Amino acid sequence: MAGNNTLICVFLHRPLTDRVMTVQILVIIFLCINMLLIVTFFKKESFYTSARYILFFVTLLSDSFLLITTDILLILTNFRCSVQVWLCIIICLFVIVYSIVTPVTLTAMTLECYVAICMPLRHGQLCSTRSTMYCILIIHGLSSGPCIVIISMFFATASISFYSQYTICSVEMFMLYRWQDHARSAVSQFYFMIMGITIAFSYVQIMKVAKAASGENKRSTQKGVRTVILHGFQLLLCLVQLWTPFIESAVLQIDFSLFLNVRYFNYVLFSLTPKCLSPLIYGLRDEHFFLALKNLMSASSYSKQT
């Protein structure tokens, strides 16, 4: 009977550890913060008609979705719960795609900042609401690139019987041969090289405008420089996060218990924390968004008192 059930999960009873509890508390807190920022986004029409805020909203949704799916994988791994390979493929498809969506969106936000400062007369045309919707589709299309490469290599090498087997669900499951690991690494590094060059180019061009500007324009361009630096820092965190699977893959070959420890450390430090702190910092440093967030909190406090 169990063999006919494709959704069966071979669960080995293990105690609920402090680590698991800590992660669940952090995930709930971070999701609440992201949900608060998402609610704030819908409070003002100017937010969902502006390219900058729409792209910020995309990063919030992407990070929140990725937090949920990676937390599920972490729980399955910690309890050594096995699922059928085909189901793991579906889960990992979303994890791979949305782990790339955020850095690509950050790069798009940097380009929007570049257009706003260096090409102000064309900003309205290039960064209209319709153009932003097309941009989101392009972002998801580009983000699917690494996923298509990984899945194609896996389908080309995995046997038919492998899909009905049970396994600990992880992206490392797709790496049946060493060369597949190298190919995934090459694709990831290529993506981040392009994004890094784009952000560096935008920073240099904005700096040129900042040096030539004066008065109000100078303050605006200096703010743009700080925004680009923040995007660069966020991209660095995303880059570190994409390196963690290679570390985990190597550790998995040595010892499974050590693999659990390394995965927990990587998840908390390079996945949970950046995906909450970076959007929060970005939201708080934007004057308009911070004001809307402050008004929302004040309104909530007032309604509770009455």
CSV table of C-alpha atoms in Angstrom, one decimal:
chain,number,residue,atom,x,y,z
A,1,MET,CA,0.0,0.0,0.0
A,2,ALA,CA,2.7,2.4,0.9
A,3,GLY,CA,4.5,1.9,-2.4
A,4,ASN,CA,1.3,3.0,-4.3
A,5,ASN,CA,1.0,6.3,-2.3
A,6,THR,CA,3.1,8.9,-4.1
A,7,LEU,CA,2.7,11.3,-1.2
A,8,ILE,CA,3.9,8.9,1.5
A,9,CYS,CA,6.5,10.3,3.8
A,10,VAL,CA,8.8,7.8,5.6
A,11,PHE,CA,9.0,9.6,9.0
A,12,LEU,CA,11.5,8.6,11.7
A,13,HIS,CA,10.4,9.8,15.1
A,14,ARG,CA,12.8,12.3,16.5
A,15,PRO,CA,12.4,14.7,19.4
A,16,LEU,CA,11.5,18.4,18.7
A,17,THR,CA,14.9,20.0,19.2
A,18,ASP,CA,15.6,23.5,20.4
A,19,ARG,CA,17.1,24.3,17.0
A,20,VAL,CA,13.8,23.5,15.2
A,21,MET,CA,11.8,25.5,17.7
A,22,THR,CA,14.2,28.5,17.3
A,23,VAL,CA,14.0,28.4,13.5
A,24,GLN,CA,10.2,28.2,13.6
A,25,ILE,CA,10.0,31.2,15.9
A,26,LEU,CA,12.4,33.2,13.7
A,27,VAL,CA,10.5,32.2,10.5
A,28,ILE,CA,7.2,33.4,12.1
A,29,ILE,CA,8.7,36.7,13.2
A,30,PHE,CA,10.3,37.4,9.9
A,31,LEU,CA,7.2,36.4,7.9
A,32,CYS,CA,5.1,38.8,10.1
A,33,ILE,CA,7.6,41.6,9.4
A,34,ASN,CA,7.4,40.9,5.7
A,35,MET,CA,3.6,40.7,5.8
A,36,LEU,CA,3.6,44.1,7.6
A,37,LEU,CA,5.7,45.6,4.8
A,38,ILE,CA,3.4,44.0,2.2
A,39,VAL,CA,0.3,45.4,3.9
A,40,THR,CA,2.0,48.9,4.0
A,41,PHE,CA,2.6,48.6,0.2
A,42,PHE,CA,-1.1,48.3,-0.5
A,43,LYS,CA,-2.0,51.3,1.7
A,44,LYS,CA,-1.0,53.9,-0.8
A,45,GLU,CA,-1.8,54.0,-4.5
A,46,SER,CA,1.5,55.7,-5.2
A,47,PHE,CA,3.3,52.6,-4.1
A,48,TYR,CA,1.7,50.1,-6.5
A,49,THR,CA,2.0,52.6,-9.4
A,50,SER,CA,5.7,53.2,-8.9
A,51,ALA,CA,8.3,50.8,-10.5
A,52,ARG,CA,10.6,51.1,-7.4
A,53,TYR,CA,8.0,50.0,-4.9
A,54,ILE,CA,6.5,47.4,-7.2
A,55,LEU,CA,9.9,45.7,-7.5
A,56,PHE,CA,10.4,46.0,-3.8
A,57,PHE,CA,7.0,44.3,-3.4
A,58,VAL,CA,8.3,41.5,-5.6
A,59,THR,CA,11.3,40.9,-3.4
A,60,LEU,CA,9.0,40.8,-0.3
A,61,LEU,CA,6.8,38.1,-1.9
A,62,SER,CA,9.8,36.2,-3.3
A,63,ASP,CA,11.6,36.2,0.1
A,64,SER,CA,8.4,35.2,2.0
A,65,PHE,CA,7.7,32.3,-0.4
A,66,LEU,CA,11.3,31.1,-0.2
A,67,LEU,CA,11.3,31.3,3.6
A,68,ILE,CA,8.2,29.0,3.7
A,69,THR,CA,9.5,26.4,1.2
A,70,THR,CA,13.1,26.3,2.6
A,71,ASP,CA,11.7,26.0,6.1
A,72,ILE,CA,9.6,23.0,5.0
A,73,LEU,CA,12.8,21.4,3.5
A,74,LEU,CA,14.7,22.1,6.7
A,75,ILE,CA,12.0,20.4,8.8
A,76,LEU,CA,11.9,17.4,6.5
A,77,THR,CA,15.7,17.1,6.7
A,78,ASN,CA,15.9,17.5,10.4
A,79,PHE,CA,13.3,14.8,11.1
A,80,ARG,CA,14.9,12.7,8.3
A,81,CYS,CA,11.6,12.6,6.5
A,82,SER,CA,11.7,11.1,3.1
A,83,VAL,CA,9.5,12.0,0.2
A,84,GLN,CA,9.2,10.6,-3.4
A,85,VAL,CA,11.7,12.1,-5.8
A,86,TRP,CA,9.1,13.5,-8.2
A,87,LEU,CA,7.5,15.5,-5.3
A,88,CYS,CA,10.9,16.7,-4.2
A,89,ILE,CA,11.5,17.9,-7.7
A,90,ILE,CA,8.4,20.1,-7.7
A,91,ILE,CA,9.4,21.6,-4.3
A,92,CYS,CA,13.0,22.2,-5.4
A,93,LEU,CA,11.9,23.8,-8.7
A,94,PHE,CA,10.3,26.7,-6.7
A,95,VAL,CA,13.3,26.9,-4.3
A,96,ILE,CA,15.8,27.2,-7.2
A,97,VAL,CA,13.8,29.7,-9.2
A,98,TYR,CA,12.9,32.0,-6.2
A,99,SER,CA,16.4,31.9,-4.8
A,100,ILE,CA,17.4,33.7,-8.1
A,101,VAL,CA,14.3,36.0,-8.3
A,102,THR,CA,15.4,38.3,-5.4
A,103,PRO,CA,19.0,39.1,-6.7
A,104,VAL,CA,17.7,39.6,-10.3
A,105,THR,CA,15.0,41.9,-8.9
A,106,LEU,CA,17.6,43.8,-6.9
A,107,THR,CA,19.6,44.3,-10.1
A,108,ALA,CA,16.4,45.6,-11.8
A,109,MET,CA,15.9,48.0,-8.8
A,110,THR,CA,19.4,49.3,-9.3
A,111,LEU,CA,18.8,49.9,-13.0
A,112,GLU,CA,15.6,51.8,-12.1
A,113,CYS,CA,17.6,54.0,-9.7
A,114,TYR,CA,20.2,54.5,-12.5
A,115,VAL,CA,17.5,55.6,-15.0
A,116,ALA,CA,15.9,57.9,-12.4
A,117,ILE,CA,19.2,59.8,-11.7
A,118,CYS,CA,21.1,59.5,-15.0
A,119,MET,CA,18.1,59.6,-17.4
A,120,PRO,CA,15.4,61.5,-15.6
A,121,LEU,CA,13.6,62.6,-18.8
A,122,ARG,CA,13.1,59.0,-19.9
A,123,HIS,CA,12.3,57.6,-16.4
A,124,GLY,CA,8.5,58.0,-16.8
A,125,GLN,CA,8.6,56.1,-20.1
A,126,LEU,CA,11.0,53.3,-19.2
A,127,CYS,CA,9.7,52.7,-15.7
A,128,SER,CA,6.0,53.0,-16.3
A,129,THR,CA,3.6,50.5,-14.6
A,130,ARG,CA,3.2,48.5,-17.8
A,131,SER,CA,7.0,48.4,-18.3
A,132,THR,CA,7.4,47.2,-14.8
A,133,MET,CA,4.9,44.3,-15.3
A,134,TYR,CA,6.9,43.3,-18.4
A,135,CYS,CA,10.1,43.6,-16.3
A,136,ILE,CA,8.7,41.2,-13.7
A,137,LEU,CA,7.9,38.6,-16.4
A,138,ILE,CA,11.5,39.0,-17.7
A,139,ILE,CA,12.9,38.7,-14.1
A,140,HIS,CA,11.1,35.3,-13.7
A,141,GLY,CA,12.1,34.2,-17.1
A,142,LEU,CA,15.8,35.0,-16.4
A,143,SER,CA,15.5,33.4,-12.9
A,144,SER,CA,14.3,30.2,-14.5
A,145,GLY,CA,17.6,29.8,-16.4
A,146,PRO,CA,19.6,28.0,-13.7
A,147,CYS,CA,16.6,25.9,-12.9
A,148,ILE,CA,16.2,24.7,-16.5
A,149,VAL,CA,19.9,23.9,-16.7
A,150,ILE,CA,19.8,21.9,-13.4
A,151,ILE,CA,16.6,20.0,-14.2
A,152,SER,CA,17.7,19.2,-17.8
A,153,MET,CA,21.0,17.7,-16.5
A,154,PHE,CA,19.1,15.7,-13.9
A,155,PHE,CA,16.5,14.4,-16.4
A,156,ALA,CA,19.3,13.4,-18.8
A,157,THR,CA,21.1,11.3,-16.2
A,158,ALA,CA,18.5,9.9,-13.8
A,159,SER,CA,16.9,6.5,-14.5
A,160,ILE,CA,13.1,6.1,-14.7
A,161,SER,CA,13.0,4.0,-11.5
A,162,PHE,CA,14.8,6.8,-9.6
A,163,TYR,CA,11.6,9.0,-9.6
A,164,SER,CA,9.6,6.5,-7.6
A,165,GLN,CA,12.3,6.2,-4.9
A,166,TYR,CA,12.2,8.0,-1.5
A,167,THR,CA,14.9,10.5,-0.6
A,168,ILE,CA,15.8,13.3,1.9
A,169,CYS,CA,14.5,16.3,-0.1
A,170,SER,CA,17.3,18.7,-1.0
A,171,VAL,CA,18.6,20.5,-4.1
A,172,GLU,CA,21.7,18.4,-3.8
A,173,MET,CA,19.6,15.4,-4.9
A,174,PHE,CA,19.8,16.7,-8.5
A,175,MET,CA,23.6,16.4,-8.4
A,176,LEU,CA,24.1,12.8,-9.4
A,177,TYR,CA,27.6,13.4,-10.9
A,178,ARG,CA,30.4,15.8,-10.0
A,179,TRP,CA,30.2,17.5,-13.4
A,180,GLN,CA,26.7,18.6,-12.6
A,181,ASP,CA,27.9,20.3,-9.5
A,182,HIS,CA,30.5,22.2,-11.5
A,183,ALA,CA,27.9,23.2,-14.2
A,184,ARG,CA,25.5,24.5,-11.5
A,185,SER,CA,28.4,26.5,-10.0
A,186,ALA,CA,29.4,27.9,-13.4
A,187,VAL,CA,25.8,29.1,-14.1
A,188,SER,CA,25.4,30.7,-10.7
A,189,GLN,CA,28.8,32.5,-11.0
A,190,PHE,CA,27.9,33.7,-14.5
A,191,TYR,CA,24.6,35.1,-13.3
A,192,PHE,CA,26.2,36.9,-10.4
A,193,MET,CA,29.0,38.2,-12.5
A,194,ILE,CA,26.5,39.9,-14.8
A,195,MET,CA,24.5,41.3,-11.9
A,196,GLY,CA,27.7,42.5,-10.1
A,197,ILE,CA,28.9,44.2,-13.3
A,198,THR,CA,25.4,45.9,-13.7
A,199,ILE,CA,25.4,47.2,-10.2
A,200,ALA,CA,29.0,48.4,-10.4
A,201,PHE,CA,28.3,50.2,-13.7
A,202,SER,CA,25.2,51.8,-12.2
A,203,TYR,CA,27.2,52.9,-9.1
A,204,VAL,CA,29.9,54.5,-11.3
A,205,GLN,CA,27.5,56.4,-13.5
A,206,ILE,CA,25.5,57.6,-10.5
A,207,MET,CA,28.7,58.8,-8.8
A,208,LYS,CA,29.6,60.8,-11.9
A,209,VAL,CA,26.2,62.5,-11.8
A,210,ALA,CA,26.6,63.1,-8.0
A,211,LYS,CA,29.9,64.9,-8.4
A,212,ALA,CA,28.4,67.2,-11.0
A,213,ALA,CA,25.2,67.8,-9.2
A,214,SER,CA,24.5,70.6,-6.7
A,215,GLY,CA,21.8,71.5,-4.1
A,216,GLU,CA,18.7,69.3,-4.1
A,217,ASN,CA,20.0,67.3,-7.0
A,218,LYS,CA,23.1,66.5,-5.1
A,219,ARG,CA,21.2,65.2,-2.1
A,220,SER,CA,19.0,63.1,-4.4
A,221,THR,CA,22.0,61.5,-6.2
A,222,GLN,CA,23.8,60.9,-2.9
A,223,LYS,CA,20.7,59.0,-1.7
A,224,GLY,CA,20.8,57.1,-5.0
A,225,VAL,CA,24.4,56.1,-4.4
A,226,ARG,CA,23.6,54.8,-0.9
A,227,THR,CA,20.7,52.8,-2.4
A,228,VAL,CA,23.0,51.2,-5.0
A,229,ILE,CA,25.4,50.3,-2.2
A,230,LEU,CA,22.6,48.7,-0.3
A,231,HIS,CA,21.6,46.7,-3.3
A,232,GLY,CA,25.2,45.6,-3.7
A,233,PHE,CA,25.3,44.4,-0.1
A,234,GLN,CA,22.0,42.6,-0.6
A,235,LEU,CA,23.4,40.9,-3.7
A,236,LEU,CA,26.5,39.9,-1.8
A,237,LEU,CA,24.3,38.2,0.8
A,238,CYS,CA,22.4,36.4,-1.9
A,239,LEU,CA,25.7,35.3,-3.5
A,240,VAL,CA,26.9,33.8,-0.2
A,241,GLN,CA,23.5,32.0,0.1
A,242,LEU,CA,24.0,30.5,-3.3
A,243,TRP,CA,27.4,29.2,-2.3
A,244,THR,CA,26.0,27.3,0.7
A,245,PRO,CA,24.6,24.4,-1.4
A,246,PHE,CA,28.1,23.6,-2.6
A,247,ILE,CA,29.4,23.5,1.0
A,248,GLU,CA,26.5,21.4,2.1
A,249,SER,CA,27.0,19.0,-0.8
A,250,ALA,CA,30.6,18.4,0.2
A,251,VAL,CA,29.7,18.0,3.8
A,252,LEU,CA,27.0,15.5,3.0
A,253,GLN,CA,29.6,13.2,1.5
A,254,ILE,CA,31.4,13.2,4.9
A,255,ASP,CA,28.8,12.9,7.6
A,256,PHE,CA,25.0,13.4,7.7
A,257,SER,CA,25.0,14.7,11.3
A,258,LEU,CA,27.6,17.3,10.3
A,259,PHE,CA,25.4,18.1,7.2
A,260,LEU,CA,22.5,18.9,9.5
A,261,ASN,CA,24.6,21.2,11.6
A,262,VAL,CA,26.0,23.1,8.6
A,263,ARG,CA,22.6,23.3,7.0
A,264,TYR,CA,21.1,24.8,10.2
A,265,PHE,CA,23.9,27.4,10.5
A,266,ASN,CA,23.7,28.4,6.8
A,267,TYR,CA,19.9,28.6,6.9
A,268,VAL,CA,19.8,30.9,9.9
A,269,LEU,CA,22.7,33.1,9.0
A,270,PHE,CA,22.5,33.3,5.2
A,271,SER,CA,18.8,32.7,4.4
A,272,LEU,CA,16.6,33.7,7.3
A,273,THR,CA,18.4,36.9,8.5
A,274,PRO,CA,19.1,38.6,5.2
A,275,LYS,CA,15.7,37.9,3.8
A,276,CYS,CA,14.1,39.8,6.7
A,277,LEU,CA,16.7,42.5,7.6
A,278,SER,CA,17.5,43.6,4.1
A,279,PRO,CA,13.8,44.4,3.1
A,280,LEU,CA,13.2,45.9,6.5
A,281,ILE,CA,16.3,48.2,6.2
A,282,TYR,CA,15.2,49.2,2.7
A,283,GLY,CA,11.7,49.9,3.8
A,284,LEU,CA,12.7,52.0,6.8
A,285,ARG,CA,15.3,54.1,5.0
A,286,ASP,CA,12.7,55.2,2.3
A,287,GLU,CA,11.0,58.3,3.7
A,288,HIS,CA,7.6,57.7,2.0
A,289,PHE,CA,7.4,54.0,2.9
A,290,PHE,CA,8.6,54.7,6.4
A,291,LEU,CA,5.9,57.3,6.9
A,292,ALA,CA,3.2,54.9,5.5
A,293,LEU,CA,4.5,52.2,7.9
A,294,LYS,CA,4.4,54.6,10.8
A,295,ASN,CA,0.8,55.7,10.0
A,296,LEU,CA,-0.2,52.0,9.7
A,297,MET,CA,1.3,51.2,13.1
A,298,SER,CA,-0.3,54.3,14.7
A,299,ALA,CA,-3.7,53.4,13.2
A,300,SER,CA,-3.4,49.8,14.6
A,301,SER,CA,-2.5,51.1,18.0
A,302,TYR,CA,-5.3,53.5,18.0
A,303,SER,CA,-7.9,50.9,17.0
A,304,LYS,CA,-6.7,48.6,19.8
A,305,GLN,CA,-7.1,51.3,22.4
A,306,THR,CA,-10.6,52.1,21.3
